[in-house]
Structures are given as C-alpha cells and as structure tokens.
Amino acid sequence: MKRYYGEALALRAQFYFELIRNWGDVPQRFVPAAFAETLFPANADRDKTYDQIIADLKTAADLVPWRSAAGDYGSFRFTKGAIKGLRARIALFRGGYSLRSNTHQMERRADYLTYYKIAMDECKEIMDNRAQHSLNPVYENVFKTLHSTRMDDAHELMLEVAAYGSNASTDSKLGYYNGIRFAAASTYGTGGGGMNAIPTYFYELIQ
C-alpha cells in the first residue's frame, strides 16, 4: 500500500506538471472534493503548486523501490529513479524563468538556487546508482527501445507508459503530437503539433 501511495503522489505530480507546462497557473486541489471550500477554485500561483508536488515527490521516493527491486513491471511503473528524475525536472522549472500571469514578464524567483540544488542532488543520487540507471552507450538504441527492440540494458529509459492501439480511437499520440492540438472549429484557430520524421532519419532507425 505504501508503494501504491507513492505512485499516486508521483502521478498527481506528473499531471500537475503537465498542466502548468501547457497552461501556466491552474487551479490546484490537494484535498478531497468533499472537504474543499469551493468546487470552483481560482487559479493558484504555480510556485505554490510546484512546491507542493516537489514535497510530494520527496515523500514518494521513500515509498517506492529502485528499478532492480520493482519486479516484473520494470519501467512501466514509477520507481525511485523515475521519481527522482521527475523531481529534478520539476525543480528546474520551479527555479527557472516563467511567464508570470500578473506581470506578463519572464521572471524567476529570488530563491531559484534552492531548487537548482534539489535538481542537482536528485541527479547525483541517480548517477551514484548506475547499476539502476545509466546512459545507453548507443544513443539511437534509446529510440529503438520504443519500438519493441529491447536495447536498453543500461536502463536509461526510466519510465514507460504503455499505449498500444490499432486505430486513432484506442492508441496514443504521445511522441507524435508535441503540444496542444486545436480543431478547425476552435475559437482559438486551427493548430496542431504533429511531427513527421524525415526519410533519412526514419530509415536510420529501422536498420
């Protein structure tokens, strides 16, 4: 149950991170709806949301095992290394420049070094456990790994989300669409984040 709790905290942190990355300040909810003061909260300061999920990930890292002790699920569930990597990335965003809603300026807070240190410490702990995760000696193998040809004995890939389907209704567009898509009927105009590999790159990967 402790592991499930740690994974739930990590998933919530990942979801909030994606929301902030795409939309900036968003409503936050860290208590059950039954205990909330309102069901329609206003947007929260992203720094406060970042601080909460960074703290949550510190708790989560103590509740989940390293990859080697994770069992058959391997990189399909959050492990200690994946959580530490996510915490480092979010800490970099918290310490970095961001377009602020109130000033409409790119700014970073005065305490940014605190979060850079969090990122450094988490990355160092991963690097000190190279039996768990290390860099793949052949860079292109990282991408071949995504296509069922397992060439990642170094376990550079820390977390994988299975998303297989045979048509547009059941599969995932993760990795194909990089950003938010807007349909033609959108009031914001039409837009898409689809990516296509050039032929030379495509054939290089399948050799």
mmCIF file of C-alpha atoms in Angstrom:
data_model
loop_
_atom_site.group_PDB
_atom_site.id
_atom_site.type_symbol
_atom_site.label_atom_id
_atom_site.label_comp_id
_atom_site.label_asym_id
_atom_site.label_seq_id
_atom_site.Cartn_x
_atom_site.Cartn_y
_atom_site.Cartn_z
ATOM 1 C CA MET A 1 0.000 0.000 0.000
ATOM 2 C CA LYS A 2 2.894 2.371 0.676
ATOM 3 C CA ARG A 3 4.156 1.785 -2.843
ATOM 4 C CA TYR A 4 0.715 2.480 -4.309
ATOM 5 C CA TYR A 5 0.565 5.698 -2.301
ATOM 6 C CA GLY A 6 3.983 6.763 -3.565
ATOM 7 C CA GLU A 7 2.974 6.020 -7.152
ATOM 8 C CA ALA A 8 -0.255 8.006 -6.722
ATOM 9 C CA LEU A 9 1.688 11.019 -5.454
ATOM 10 C CA ALA A 10 4.048 10.739 -8.417
ATOM 11 C CA LEU A 11 1.200 10.509 -10.927
ATOM 12 C CA ARG A 12 -0.514 13.553 -9.433
ATOM 13 C CA ALA A 13 2.768 15.472 -9.607
ATOM 14 C CA GLN A 14 3.226 14.449 -13.235
ATOM 15 C CA PHE A 15 -0.291 15.587 -14.142
ATOM 16 C CA TYR A 16 0.068 18.946 -12.404
ATOM 17 C CA PHE A 17 3.442 19.446 -14.056
ATOM 18 C CA GLU A 18 1.921 18.873 -17.497
ATOM 19 C CA LEU A 19 -0.941 21.264 -16.727
ATOM 20 C CA ILE A 20 1.411 24.035 -15.622
ATOM 21 C CA ARG A 21 3.784 23.407 -18.508
ATOM 22 C CA ASN A 22 0.952 23.885 -21.004
ATOM 23 C CA TRP A 23 -1.296 26.416 -19.271
ATOM 24 C CA GLY A 24 0.666 28.248 -16.588
ATOM 25 C CA ASP A 25 -1.266 28.961 -13.383
ATOM 26 C CA VAL A 26 -4.086 26.430 -12.932
ATOM 27 C CA PRO A 27 -6.468 25.548 -10.077
ATOM 28 C CA GLN A 28 -4.949 23.222 -7.510
ATOM 29 C CA ARG A 29 -6.717 20.664 -5.375
ATOM 30 C CA PHE A 30 -4.816 18.727 -2.729
ATOM 31 C CA VAL A 31 -7.768 17.764 -0.525
ATOM 32 C CA PRO A 32 -10.775 15.585 -1.400
ATOM 33 C CA ALA A 33 -13.639 17.479 -3.021
ATOM 34 C CA ALA A 34 -15.857 16.663 -0.036
ATOM 35 C CA PHE A 35 -13.619 18.799 2.182
ATOM 36 C CA ALA A 36 -12.995 21.625 -0.288
ATOM 37 C CA GLU A 37 -14.227 25.111 0.471
ATOM 38 C CA THR A 38 -15.350 25.522 -3.121
ATOM 39 C CA LEU A 39 -15.725 23.293 -6.161
ATOM 40 C CA PHE A 40 -14.664 26.157 -8.430
ATOM 41 C CA PRO A 41 -11.249 27.296 -7.168
ATOM 42 C CA ALA A 42 -9.427 30.129 -8.866
ATOM 43 C CA ASN A 43 -6.042 29.630 -10.498
ATOM 44 C CA ALA A 44 -3.297 29.087 -7.949
ATOM 45 C CA ASP A 45 0.197 30.521 -8.070
ATOM 46 C CA ARG A 46 2.245 27.941 -9.954
ATOM 47 C CA ASP A 47 5.123 28.278 -7.477
ATOM 48 C CA LYS A 48 2.886 27.055 -4.653
ATOM 49 C CA THR A 49 1.733 24.128 -6.780
ATOM 50 C CA TYR A 50 5.335 23.331 -7.683
ATOM 51 C CA ASP A 51 6.350 23.450 -4.011
ATOM 52 C CA GLN A 52 3.603 21.007 -3.078
ATOM 53 C CA ILE A 53 4.390 18.446 -5.769
ATOM 54 C CA ILE A 54 8.138 18.731 -5.141
ATOM 55 C CA ALA A 55 7.442 17.904 -1.479
ATOM 56 C CA ASP A 56 5.099 15.086 -2.523
ATOM 57 C CA LEU A 57 7.790 13.560 -4.734
ATOM 58 C CA LYS A 58 10.270 13.595 -1.865
ATOM 59 C CA THR A 59 7.762 11.541 0.130
ATOM 60 C CA ALA A 60 7.043 9.277 -2.844
ATOM 61 C CA ALA A 61 10.720 8.472 -3.429
ATOM 62 C CA ASP A 62 10.920 6.941 0.042
ATOM 63 C CA LEU A 63 7.902 4.699 -0.614
ATOM 64 C CA VAL A 64 8.829 3.049 -3.908
ATOM 65 C CA PRO A 65 11.754 0.734 -4.748
ATOM 66 C CA TRP A 66 14.633 1.122 -7.134
ATOM 67 C CA ARG A 67 14.211 -0.481 -10.566
ATOM 68 C CA SER A 68 16.024 -3.705 -9.647
ATOM 69 C CA ALA A 69 13.557 -4.360 -6.816
ATOM 70 C CA ALA A 70 10.442 -3.330 -8.731
ATOM 71 C CA GLY A 71 9.573 -6.798 -10.036
ATOM 72 C CA ASP A 72 8.255 -7.664 -13.475
ATOM 73 C CA TYR A 73 6.734 -4.256 -14.090
ATOM 74 C CA GLY A 74 10.176 -2.726 -14.577
ATOM 75 C CA SER A 75 9.892 0.723 -16.105
ATOM 76 C CA PHE A 76 6.121 0.555 -16.565
ATOM 77 C CA ARG A 77 5.562 1.755 -13.005
ATOM 78 C CA PHE A 78 7.141 4.600 -11.102
ATOM 79 C CA THR A 79 10.363 3.579 -9.394
ATOM 80 C CA LYS A 80 12.670 5.525 -7.118
ATOM 81 C CA GLY A 81 14.878 6.569 -10.026
ATOM 82 C CA ALA A 82 11.962 7.777 -12.147
ATOM 83 C CA ILE A 83 10.545 9.796 -9.262
ATOM 84 C CA LYS A 84 13.899 11.381 -8.520
ATOM 85 C CA GLY A 85 14.303 12.250 -12.179
ATOM 86 C CA LEU A 86 10.835 13.820 -12.270
ATOM 87 C CA ARG A 87 11.531 15.763 -9.078
ATOM 88 C CA ALA A 88 14.764 17.110 -10.552
ATOM 89 C CA ARG A 89 12.990 18.248 -13.703
ATOM 90 C CA ILE A 90 10.176 19.961 -11.833
ATOM 91 C CA ALA A 91 12.694 21.659 -9.534
ATOM 92 C CA LEU A 92 14.447 23.097 -12.593
ATOM 93 C CA PHE A 93 11.137 24.505 -13.816
ATOM 94 C CA ARG A 94 10.396 25.931 -10.357
ATOM 95 C CA GLY A 95 13.781 27.639 -10.241
ATOM 96 C CA GLY A 96 13.766 28.787 -13.847
ATOM 97 C CA TYR A 97 12.214 31.681 -15.722
ATOM 98 C CA SER A 98 8.473 31.610 -16.302
ATOM 99 C CA LEU A 99 5.921 33.916 -17.915
ATOM 100 C CA ARG A 100 4.065 35.382 -14.938
ATOM 101 C CA SER A 101 0.331 35.962 -15.153
ATOM 102 C CA ASN A 102 0.316 39.125 -13.037
ATOM 103 C CA THR A 103 3.264 40.980 -14.599
ATOM 104 C CA HIS A 104 3.248 39.404 -18.081
ATOM 105 C CA GLN A 105 7.038 39.219 -17.793
ATOM 106 C CA MET A 106 9.526 36.350 -17.900
ATOM 107 C CA GLU A 107 10.779 36.168 -14.315
ATOM 108 C CA ARG A 108 12.365 33.786 -11.861
ATOM 109 C CA ARG A 109 12.148 33.964 -8.090
ATOM 110 C CA ALA A 110 14.989 35.055 -5.827
ATOM 111 C CA ASP A 111 15.209 31.571 -4.250
ATOM 112 C CA TYR A 112 15.980 29.810 -7.542
ATOM 113 C CA LEU A 113 19.261 28.356 -6.283
ATOM 114 C CA THR A 114 17.338 26.318 -3.696
ATOM 115 C CA TYR A 115 15.602 24.441 -6.490
ATOM 116 C CA TYR A 116 18.699 24.077 -8.627
ATOM 117 C CA LYS A 117 20.300 22.346 -5.638
ATOM 118 C CA ILE A 118 17.318 19.976 -5.350
ATOM 119 C CA ALA A 119 17.755 19.085 -9.018
ATOM 120 C CA MET A 120 21.499 18.589 -8.598
ATOM 121 C CA ASP A 121 21.096 16.390 -5.512
ATOM 122 C CA GLU A 122 18.460 14.179 -7.125
ATOM 123 C CA CYS A 123 20.502 13.761 -10.309
ATOM 124 C CA LYS A 124 23.629 12.961 -8.300
ATOM 125 C CA GLU A 125 21.848 10.215 -6.388
ATOM 126 C CA ILE A 126 20.721 8.639 -9.656
ATOM 127 C CA MET A 127 24.242 8.916 -11.068
ATOM 128 C CA ASP A 128 25.638 7.329 -7.894
ATOM 129 C CA ASN A 129 23.383 4.305 -8.552
ATOM 130 C CA ARG A 130 24.483 3.445 -12.075
ATOM 131 C CA ALA A 131 23.504 -0.181 -11.583
ATOM 132 C CA GLN A 132 19.930 1.104 -11.620
ATOM 133 C CA HIS A 133 20.150 3.684 -14.415
ATOM 134 C CA SER A 134 22.954 4.767 -16.684
ATOM 135 C CA LEU A 135 23.345 6.274 -20.143
ATOM 136 C CA ASN A 136 22.875 3.948 -23.087
ATOM 137 C CA PRO A 137 26.237 3.666 -24.880
ATOM 138 C CA VAL A 138 24.452 3.818 -28.264
ATOM 139 C CA TYR A 139 22.153 6.849 -28.434
ATOM 140 C CA GLU A 140 19.945 5.535 -31.231
ATOM 141 C CA ASN A 141 19.110 2.474 -29.119
ATOM 142 C CA VAL A 142 17.059 4.747 -26.848
ATOM 143 C CA PHE A 143 14.654 5.237 -29.755
ATOM 144 C CA LYS A 144 14.786 1.641 -30.960
ATOM 145 C CA THR A 145 13.734 0.636 -27.455
ATOM 146 C CA LEU A 146 10.435 2.426 -28.053
ATOM 147 C CA HIS A 147 9.688 0.043 -30.924
ATOM 148 C CA SER A 148 9.912 -3.270 -29.072
ATOM 149 C CA THR A 149 13.559 -3.936 -29.926
ATOM 150 C CA ARG A 150 14.954 -4.026 -26.417
ATOM 151 C CA MET A 151 18.412 -2.443 -26.495
ATOM 152 C CA ASP A 152 18.474 -0.584 -23.208
ATOM 153 C CA ASP A 153 20.443 -2.768 -20.841
ATOM 154 C CA ALA A 154 21.706 0.424 -19.187
ATOM 155 C CA HIS A 155 18.088 1.324 -18.287
ATOM 156 C CA GLU A 156 18.423 4.916 -19.435
ATOM 157 C CA LEU A 157 14.678 4.866 -20.047
ATOM 158 C CA MET A 158 13.258 5.299 -16.546
ATOM 159 C CA LEU A 159 9.511 5.299 -17.128
ATOM 160 C CA GLU A 160 7.406 3.956 -19.972
ATOM 161 C CA VAL A 161 3.666 4.374 -20.410
ATOM 162 C CA ALA A 162 2.165 1.565 -22.460
ATOM 163 C CA ALA A 163 -0.221 2.928 -25.085
ATOM 164 C CA TYR A 164 -0.876 0.434 -27.854
ATOM 165 C CA GLY A 165 -3.849 0.549 -30.171
ATOM 166 C CA SER A 166 -4.798 -0.341 -33.706
ATOM 167 C CA ASN A 167 -6.658 2.840 -34.601
ATOM 168 C CA ALA A 168 -6.991 6.521 -33.717
ATOM 169 C CA SER A 169 -9.650 5.797 -31.095
ATOM 170 C CA THR A 170 -7.545 3.457 -28.981
ATOM 171 C CA ASP A 171 -3.900 4.327 -29.462
ATOM 172 C CA SER A 172 -1.850 7.179 -28.065
ATOM 173 C CA LYS A 173 -0.446 10.133 -29.932
ATOM 174 C CA LEU A 174 2.309 10.555 -27.355
ATOM 175 C CA GLY A 175 5.516 11.254 -29.244
ATOM 176 C CA TYR A 176 3.643 12.065 -32.442
ATOM 177 C CA TYR A 177 1.945 15.206 -31.216
ATOM 178 C CA ASN A 178 4.194 17.533 -29.266
ATOM 179 C CA GLY A 179 1.883 20.168 -27.877
ATOM 180 C CA ILE A 180 -1.763 21.075 -27.848
ATOM 181 C CA ARG A 181 -3.990 20.419 -30.854
ATOM 182 C CA PHE A 182 -6.858 22.700 -31.829
ATOM 183 C CA ALA A 183 -9.614 21.567 -34.151
ATOM 184 C CA ALA A 184 -10.815 23.685 -37.054
ATOM 185 C CA ALA A 185 -13.916 24.643 -35.046
ATOM 186 C CA SER A 186 -11.850 26.033 -32.172
ATOM 187 C CA THR A 187 -12.345 29.680 -31.274
ATOM 188 C CA TYR A 188 -8.551 29.920 -30.984
ATOM 189 C CA GLY A 189 -7.965 28.902 -34.592
ATOM 190 C CA THR A 190 -6.608 25.703 -36.074
ATOM 191 C CA GLY A 191 -3.340 24.306 -34.836
ATOM 192 C CA GLY A 192 -1.516 21.011 -34.493
ATOM 193 C CA GLY A 193 1.686 19.698 -33.033
ATOM 194 C CA GLY A 194 2.140 16.702 -35.321
ATOM 195 C CA MET A 195 5.691 15.664 -36.187
ATOM 196 C CA ASN A 196 6.962 13.573 -39.088
ATOM 197 C CA ALA A 197 10.424 12.072 -39.356
ATOM 198 C CA ILE A 198 12.378 12.810 -42.499
ATOM 199 C CA PRO A 199 13.177 9.662 -44.602
ATOM 200 C CA THR A 200 16.888 9.577 -43.759
ATOM 201 C CA TYR A 201 16.143 9.621 -40.038
ATOM 202 C CA PHE A 202 13.368 7.048 -40.360
ATOM 203 C CA TYR A 203 15.489 4.536 -42.246
ATOM 204 C CA GLU A 204 18.436 5.096 -39.931
ATOM 205 C CA LEU A 205 16.297 3.925 -37.004
ATOM 206 C CA ILE A 206 14.944 0.771 -38.621
ATOM 207 C CA GLN A 207 18.258 -0.614 -39.877
#
